[in-house]
Short mmCIF file of C-alpha atoms in Angstrom, two decimals:
data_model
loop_
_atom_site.label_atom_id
_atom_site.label_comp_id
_atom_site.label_asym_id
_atom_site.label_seq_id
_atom_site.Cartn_x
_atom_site.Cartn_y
_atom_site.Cartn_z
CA UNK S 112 0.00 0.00 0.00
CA UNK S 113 1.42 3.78 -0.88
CA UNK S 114 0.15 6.83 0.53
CA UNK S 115 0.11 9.69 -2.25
CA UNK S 116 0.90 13.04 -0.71
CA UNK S 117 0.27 16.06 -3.06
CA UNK S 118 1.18 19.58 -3.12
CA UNK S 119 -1.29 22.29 -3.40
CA UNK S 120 0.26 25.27 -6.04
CA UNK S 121 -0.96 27.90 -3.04
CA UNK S 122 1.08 25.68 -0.37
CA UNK S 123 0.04 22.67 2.08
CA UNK S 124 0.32 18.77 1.62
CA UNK S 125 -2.85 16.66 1.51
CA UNK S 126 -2.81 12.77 1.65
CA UNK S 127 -4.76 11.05 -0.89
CA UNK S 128 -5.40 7.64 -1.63
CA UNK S 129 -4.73 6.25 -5.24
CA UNK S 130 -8.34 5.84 -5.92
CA UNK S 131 -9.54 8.81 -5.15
CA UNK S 132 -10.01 12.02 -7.18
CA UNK S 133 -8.49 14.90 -5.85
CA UNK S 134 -8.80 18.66 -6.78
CA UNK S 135 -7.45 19.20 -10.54
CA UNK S 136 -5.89 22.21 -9.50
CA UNK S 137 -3.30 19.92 -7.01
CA UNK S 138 -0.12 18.60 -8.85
CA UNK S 139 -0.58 15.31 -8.71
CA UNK S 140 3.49 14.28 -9.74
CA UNK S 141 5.08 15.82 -6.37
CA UNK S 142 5.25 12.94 -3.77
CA UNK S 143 4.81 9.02 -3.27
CA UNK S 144 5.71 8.32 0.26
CA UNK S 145 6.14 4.89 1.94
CA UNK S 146 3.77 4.21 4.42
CA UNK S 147 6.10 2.71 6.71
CA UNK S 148 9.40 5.18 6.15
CA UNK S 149 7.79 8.13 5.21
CA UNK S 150 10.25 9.44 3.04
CA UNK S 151 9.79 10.70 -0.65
CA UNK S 152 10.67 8.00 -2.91
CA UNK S 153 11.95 9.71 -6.07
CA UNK S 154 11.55 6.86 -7.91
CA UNK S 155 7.67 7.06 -8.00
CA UNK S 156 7.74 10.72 -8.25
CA UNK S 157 9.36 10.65 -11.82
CA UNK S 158 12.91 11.33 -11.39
CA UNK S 159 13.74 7.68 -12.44
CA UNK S 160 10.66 6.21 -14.83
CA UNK S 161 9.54 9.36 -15.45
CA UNK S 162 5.48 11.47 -14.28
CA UNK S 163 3.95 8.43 -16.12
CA UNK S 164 4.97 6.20 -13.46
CA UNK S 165 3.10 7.96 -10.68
CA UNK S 166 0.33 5.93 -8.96
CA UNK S 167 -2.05 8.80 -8.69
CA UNK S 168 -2.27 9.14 -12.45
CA UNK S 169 -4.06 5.86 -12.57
CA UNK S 170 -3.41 4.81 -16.09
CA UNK S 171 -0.85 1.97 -15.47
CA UNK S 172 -3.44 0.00 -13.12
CA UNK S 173 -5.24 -2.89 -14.53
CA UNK S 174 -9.06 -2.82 -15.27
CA UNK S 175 -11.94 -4.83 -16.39
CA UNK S 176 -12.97 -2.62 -18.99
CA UNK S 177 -11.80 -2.49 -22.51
CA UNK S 178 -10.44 0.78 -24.48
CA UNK S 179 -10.27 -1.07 -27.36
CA UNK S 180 -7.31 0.72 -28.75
CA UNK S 181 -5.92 -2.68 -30.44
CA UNK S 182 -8.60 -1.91 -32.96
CA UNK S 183 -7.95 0.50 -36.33
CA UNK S 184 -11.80 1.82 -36.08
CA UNK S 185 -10.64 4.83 -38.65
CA UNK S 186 -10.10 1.97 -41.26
CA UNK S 187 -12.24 -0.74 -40.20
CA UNK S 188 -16.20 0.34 -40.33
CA UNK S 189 -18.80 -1.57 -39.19
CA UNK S 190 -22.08 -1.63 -41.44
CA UNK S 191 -24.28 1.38 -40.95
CA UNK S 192 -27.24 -1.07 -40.15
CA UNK S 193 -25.04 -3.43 -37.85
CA UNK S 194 -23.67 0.35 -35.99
CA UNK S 195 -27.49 1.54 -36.04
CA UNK S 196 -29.02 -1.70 -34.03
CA UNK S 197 -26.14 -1.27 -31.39
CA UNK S 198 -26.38 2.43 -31.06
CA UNK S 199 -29.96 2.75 -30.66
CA UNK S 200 -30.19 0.01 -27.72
CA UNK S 201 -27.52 1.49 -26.05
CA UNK S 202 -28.70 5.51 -26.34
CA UNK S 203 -32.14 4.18 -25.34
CA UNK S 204 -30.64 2.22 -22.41
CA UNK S 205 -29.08 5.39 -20.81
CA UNK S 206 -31.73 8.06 -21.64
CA UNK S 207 -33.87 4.89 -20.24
CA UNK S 208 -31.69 5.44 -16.73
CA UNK S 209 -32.68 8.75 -16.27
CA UNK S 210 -35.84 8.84 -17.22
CA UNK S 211 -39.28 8.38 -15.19
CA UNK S 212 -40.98 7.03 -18.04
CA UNK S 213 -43.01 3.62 -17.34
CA UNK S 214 -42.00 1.76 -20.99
CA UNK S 215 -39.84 -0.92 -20.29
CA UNK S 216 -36.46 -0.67 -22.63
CA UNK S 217 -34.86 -4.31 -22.62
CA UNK S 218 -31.96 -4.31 -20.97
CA UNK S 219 -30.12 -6.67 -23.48
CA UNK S 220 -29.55 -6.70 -27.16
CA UNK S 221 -29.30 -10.23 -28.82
CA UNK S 222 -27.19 -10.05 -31.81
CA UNK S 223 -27.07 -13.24 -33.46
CA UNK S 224 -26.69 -15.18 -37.13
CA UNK S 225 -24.71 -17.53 -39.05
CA UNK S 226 -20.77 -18.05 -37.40
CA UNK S 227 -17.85 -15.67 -39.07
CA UNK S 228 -20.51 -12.87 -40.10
CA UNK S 229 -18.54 -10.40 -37.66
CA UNK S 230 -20.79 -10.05 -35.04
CA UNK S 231 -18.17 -9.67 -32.19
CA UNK S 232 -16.14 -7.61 -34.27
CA UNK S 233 -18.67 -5.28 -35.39
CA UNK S 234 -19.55 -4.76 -31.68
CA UNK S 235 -16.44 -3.54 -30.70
CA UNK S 236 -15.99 -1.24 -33.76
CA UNK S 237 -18.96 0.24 -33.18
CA UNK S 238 -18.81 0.87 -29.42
CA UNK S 239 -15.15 2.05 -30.18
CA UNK S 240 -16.59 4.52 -32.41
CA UNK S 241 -19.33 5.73 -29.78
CA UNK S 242 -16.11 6.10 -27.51
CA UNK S 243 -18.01 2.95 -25.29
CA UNK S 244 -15.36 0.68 -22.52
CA UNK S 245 -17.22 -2.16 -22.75
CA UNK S 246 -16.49 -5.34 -20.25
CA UNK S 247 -16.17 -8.46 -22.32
CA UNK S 248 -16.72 -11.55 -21.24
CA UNK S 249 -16.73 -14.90 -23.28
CA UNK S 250 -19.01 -18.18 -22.95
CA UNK S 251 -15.94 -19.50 -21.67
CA UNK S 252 -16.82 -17.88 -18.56
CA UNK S 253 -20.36 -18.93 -17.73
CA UNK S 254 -18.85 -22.15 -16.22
CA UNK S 255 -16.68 -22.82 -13.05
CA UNK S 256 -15.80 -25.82 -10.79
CA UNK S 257 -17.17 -23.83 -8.13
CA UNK S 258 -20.98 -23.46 -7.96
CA UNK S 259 -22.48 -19.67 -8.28
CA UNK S 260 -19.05 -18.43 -9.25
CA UNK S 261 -20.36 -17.66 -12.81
CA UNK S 262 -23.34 -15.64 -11.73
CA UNK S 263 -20.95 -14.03 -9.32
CA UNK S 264 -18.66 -12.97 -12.25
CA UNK S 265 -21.53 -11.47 -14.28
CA UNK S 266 -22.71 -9.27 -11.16
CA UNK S 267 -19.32 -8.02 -10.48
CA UNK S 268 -18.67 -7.18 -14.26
CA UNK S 269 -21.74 -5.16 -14.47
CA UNK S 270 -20.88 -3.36 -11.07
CA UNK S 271 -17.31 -2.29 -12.77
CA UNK S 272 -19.19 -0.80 -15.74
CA UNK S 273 -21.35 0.80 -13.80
CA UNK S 274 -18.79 2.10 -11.77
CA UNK S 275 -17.32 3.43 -14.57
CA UNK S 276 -20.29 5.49 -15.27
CA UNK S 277 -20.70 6.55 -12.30
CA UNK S 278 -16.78 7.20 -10.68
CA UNK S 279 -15.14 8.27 -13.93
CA UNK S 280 -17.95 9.49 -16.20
CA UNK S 281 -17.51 6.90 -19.12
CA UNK S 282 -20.43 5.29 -20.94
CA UNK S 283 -19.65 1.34 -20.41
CA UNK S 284 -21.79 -2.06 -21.74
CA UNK S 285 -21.41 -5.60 -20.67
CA UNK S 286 -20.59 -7.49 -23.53
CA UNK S 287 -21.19 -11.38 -23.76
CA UNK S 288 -19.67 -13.02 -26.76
CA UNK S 289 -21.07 -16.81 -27.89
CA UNK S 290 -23.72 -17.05 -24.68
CA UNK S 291 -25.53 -19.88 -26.41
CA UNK S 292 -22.16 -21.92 -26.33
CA UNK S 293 -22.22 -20.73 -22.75
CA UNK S 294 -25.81 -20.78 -21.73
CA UNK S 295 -27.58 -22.62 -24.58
CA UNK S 296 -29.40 -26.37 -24.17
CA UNK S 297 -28.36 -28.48 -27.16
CA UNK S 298 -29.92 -32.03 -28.03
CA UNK S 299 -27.40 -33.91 -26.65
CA UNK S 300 -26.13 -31.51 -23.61
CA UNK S 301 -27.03 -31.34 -19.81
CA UNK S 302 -27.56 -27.92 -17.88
CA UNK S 303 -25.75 -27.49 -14.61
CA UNK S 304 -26.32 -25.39 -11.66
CA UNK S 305 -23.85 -22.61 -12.94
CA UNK S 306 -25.68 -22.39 -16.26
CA UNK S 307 -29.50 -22.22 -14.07
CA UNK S 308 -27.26 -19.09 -11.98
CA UNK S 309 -26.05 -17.21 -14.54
CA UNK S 310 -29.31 -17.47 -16.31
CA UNK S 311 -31.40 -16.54 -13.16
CA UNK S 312 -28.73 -13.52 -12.60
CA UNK S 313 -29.16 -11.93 -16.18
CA UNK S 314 -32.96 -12.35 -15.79
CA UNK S 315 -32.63 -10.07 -12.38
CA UNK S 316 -30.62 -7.53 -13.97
CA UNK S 317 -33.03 -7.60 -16.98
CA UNK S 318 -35.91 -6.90 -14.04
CA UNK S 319 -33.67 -4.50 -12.20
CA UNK S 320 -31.23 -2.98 -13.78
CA UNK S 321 -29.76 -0.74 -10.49
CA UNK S 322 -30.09 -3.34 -7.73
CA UNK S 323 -26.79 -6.11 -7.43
CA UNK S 324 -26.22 -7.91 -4.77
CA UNK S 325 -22.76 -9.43 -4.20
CA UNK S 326 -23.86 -11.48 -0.95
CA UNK S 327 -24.93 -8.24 0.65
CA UNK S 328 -29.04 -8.26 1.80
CA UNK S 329 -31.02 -5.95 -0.23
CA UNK S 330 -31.75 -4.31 2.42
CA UNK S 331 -27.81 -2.97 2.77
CA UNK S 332 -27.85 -3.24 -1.50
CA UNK S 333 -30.34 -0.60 -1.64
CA UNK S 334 -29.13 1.37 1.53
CA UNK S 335 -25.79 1.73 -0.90
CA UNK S 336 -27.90 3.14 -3.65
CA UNK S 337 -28.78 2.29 -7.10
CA UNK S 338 -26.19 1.51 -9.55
CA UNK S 339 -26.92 3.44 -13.15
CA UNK S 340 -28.38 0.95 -16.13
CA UNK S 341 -25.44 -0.51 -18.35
CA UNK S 342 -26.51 -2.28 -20.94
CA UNK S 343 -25.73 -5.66 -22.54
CA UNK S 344 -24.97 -6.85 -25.62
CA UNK S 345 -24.76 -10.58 -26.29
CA UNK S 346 -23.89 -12.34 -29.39
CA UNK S 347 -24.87 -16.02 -30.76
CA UNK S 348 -25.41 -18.85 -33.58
CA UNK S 349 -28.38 -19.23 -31.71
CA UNK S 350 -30.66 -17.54 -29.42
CA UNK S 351 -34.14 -20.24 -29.66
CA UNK S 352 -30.97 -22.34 -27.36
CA UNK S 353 -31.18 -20.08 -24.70
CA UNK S 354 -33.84 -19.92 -21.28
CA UNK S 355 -37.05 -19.10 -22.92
CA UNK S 356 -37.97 -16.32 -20.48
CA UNK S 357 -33.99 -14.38 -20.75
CA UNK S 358 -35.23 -13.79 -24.47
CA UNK S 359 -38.81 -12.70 -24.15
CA UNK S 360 -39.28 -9.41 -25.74
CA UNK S 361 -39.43 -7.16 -22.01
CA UNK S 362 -35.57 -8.48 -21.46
CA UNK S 363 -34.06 -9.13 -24.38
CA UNK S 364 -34.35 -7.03 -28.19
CA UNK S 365 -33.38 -9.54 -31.13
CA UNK S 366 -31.34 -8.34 -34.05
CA UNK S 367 -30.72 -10.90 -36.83
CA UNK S 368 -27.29 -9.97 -38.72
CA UNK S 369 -27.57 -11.18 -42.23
CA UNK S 370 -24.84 -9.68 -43.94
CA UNK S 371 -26.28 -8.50 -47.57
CA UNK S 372 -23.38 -9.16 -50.40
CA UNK S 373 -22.86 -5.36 -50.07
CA UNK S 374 -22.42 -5.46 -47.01
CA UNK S 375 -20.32 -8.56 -47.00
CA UNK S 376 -17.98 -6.22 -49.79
CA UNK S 377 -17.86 -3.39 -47.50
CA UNK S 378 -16.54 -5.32 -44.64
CA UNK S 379 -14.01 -6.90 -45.79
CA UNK S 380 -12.37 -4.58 -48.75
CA UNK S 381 -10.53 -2.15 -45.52
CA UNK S 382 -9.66 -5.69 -43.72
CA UNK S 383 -7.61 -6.70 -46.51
CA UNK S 384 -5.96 -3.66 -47.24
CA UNK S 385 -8.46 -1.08 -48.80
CA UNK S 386 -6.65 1.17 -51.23
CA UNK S 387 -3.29 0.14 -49.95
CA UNK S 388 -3.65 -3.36 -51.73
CA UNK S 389 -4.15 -4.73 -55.27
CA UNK S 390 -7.57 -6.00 -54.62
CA UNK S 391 -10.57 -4.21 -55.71
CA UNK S 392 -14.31 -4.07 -54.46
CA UNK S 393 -14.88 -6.14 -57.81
CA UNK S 394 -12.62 -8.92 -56.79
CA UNK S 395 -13.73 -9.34 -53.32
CA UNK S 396 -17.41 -9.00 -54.89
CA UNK S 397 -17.08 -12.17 -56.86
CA UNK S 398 -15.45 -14.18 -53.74
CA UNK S 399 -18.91 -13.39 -52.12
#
């Protein structure tokens, strides 16, 4: 543990802890003192790594949530239709949060279709584009050799994005990628208590959206406050494999992603090199 101590430009030393948000006006790159010698460490203060290496700053701790800077969204541009569906659910989600309106907004958009149509891809362009930190989590997830830990995981995912809203003033989503490999009943496959869970827990946000419980009563959940809505976006093959009830219309909005030929050209002419290659919208046109 590190105790940041920052100087004021008018004079005086306040202690601050690294998660907390402190006056802008303080210079933040002063002093990192050891809680047991209490003596400035110039190391941490940016004499030796340099002001990037500062605890305060915040930007070298680990998070949840994704930037997704990996991705070239200025050359990579996900159908207008595709970027429509996902920017309408999750516009109408938020105004939905702060709005006294009684006309329930599902809480979760189902994006699903054939396999390799870029449904997971498209996702992320597009919330990359809206300037969205999504949490991602895969179908890999929804299982555990502990019972209730995957139901756990989702309710502690959608806590950090809504944390994110509310501590640092970032629109966030929960993304689930392949939840019917995940969550789905197939002819010749058994459920388990972890898939019931995680089911059950997605159902409850779907119902109420700003009450999670991590073990707490809901009596000391709602003493905390509500959490803002963050919605979900969930991808599949196949959503008719899922918990009937997650997928009625209240909970769960449906988008079918078909990919027209057009569309088909459009995606993939900038992911093999656009203008920078030899290959033309024609060629690509007649591998479709």
């Amino acid at each position: 543990r590190v105790r940041v101590r920052v100087r004021a430009s008018g004079g005086g030393d306040f202690d601050v802890s690294p998660g907390g948000f402190p006056d802008p006006s303080l210079d933040l790159t002063q002093f990192v003192e050891s809680q047991k010698s209490g003596v400035a460490d110039a190391l941490f203060a940016g004499d030796t790594l340099g002001v990037d290496s500062d605890l305060v700053t915040g930007e070298l701790r680990w998070t949840s949530r994704s930037t997704l800077k990996h991705l070239d969204a200025s050359r990579l541009l996900p159908p207008e239709r595709f970027a429509q569906a996902v920017a309408v659910h999750v516009a109408r989600n938020f105004f939905a949060s702060s709005s006294t309106s009684t006309n329930r907004v599902p809480l979760v958009l189902g994006i699903w279709g054939h396999k390799g149509v870029g449904k997971s891809l498209n996702v992320e362009l597009t919330l990359a584009r809206m300037g969205v930190e999504p949490v991602i989590m895969s179908a890999g997830e929804m299982e555990d050799g502990v019972a209730g830990v995957p139901a756990e995981r989702i309710r502690n995912r959608y806590r950090t994005a809504a944390r994110s809203i509310m501590h640092r003033g970032i629109a966030s989503c929960l993304v689930i990628n392949d939840i019917d490999a995940g969550l789905g009943r197939l002819k010749f496959t058994d459920g388990t208590v972890n898939n019931q869970n995680a089911t059950a827990t997605l159902m409850a946000l779907c119902d109420d959206p700003g009450c999670v419980s991590l073990g707490q009563s809901w009596d000391e959940v709602k003493a905390g406050g509500r959490l803002p809505r963050v919605p979900i976006i969930v991808t599949a093959n196949d959503l008719s494999t899922l918990y009937a009830p997650l997928v009625r219309d209240g909970r769960m909005e449906k988008f079918l992603w078909e990919p027209t030929n057009d569309e088909l050209v459009e995606m993939l002419y900038p992911a093999l090199g656009g203008t920078k290659s030899r290959i033309t919208r024609d060629d690509i046109a007649r591998l479709v």
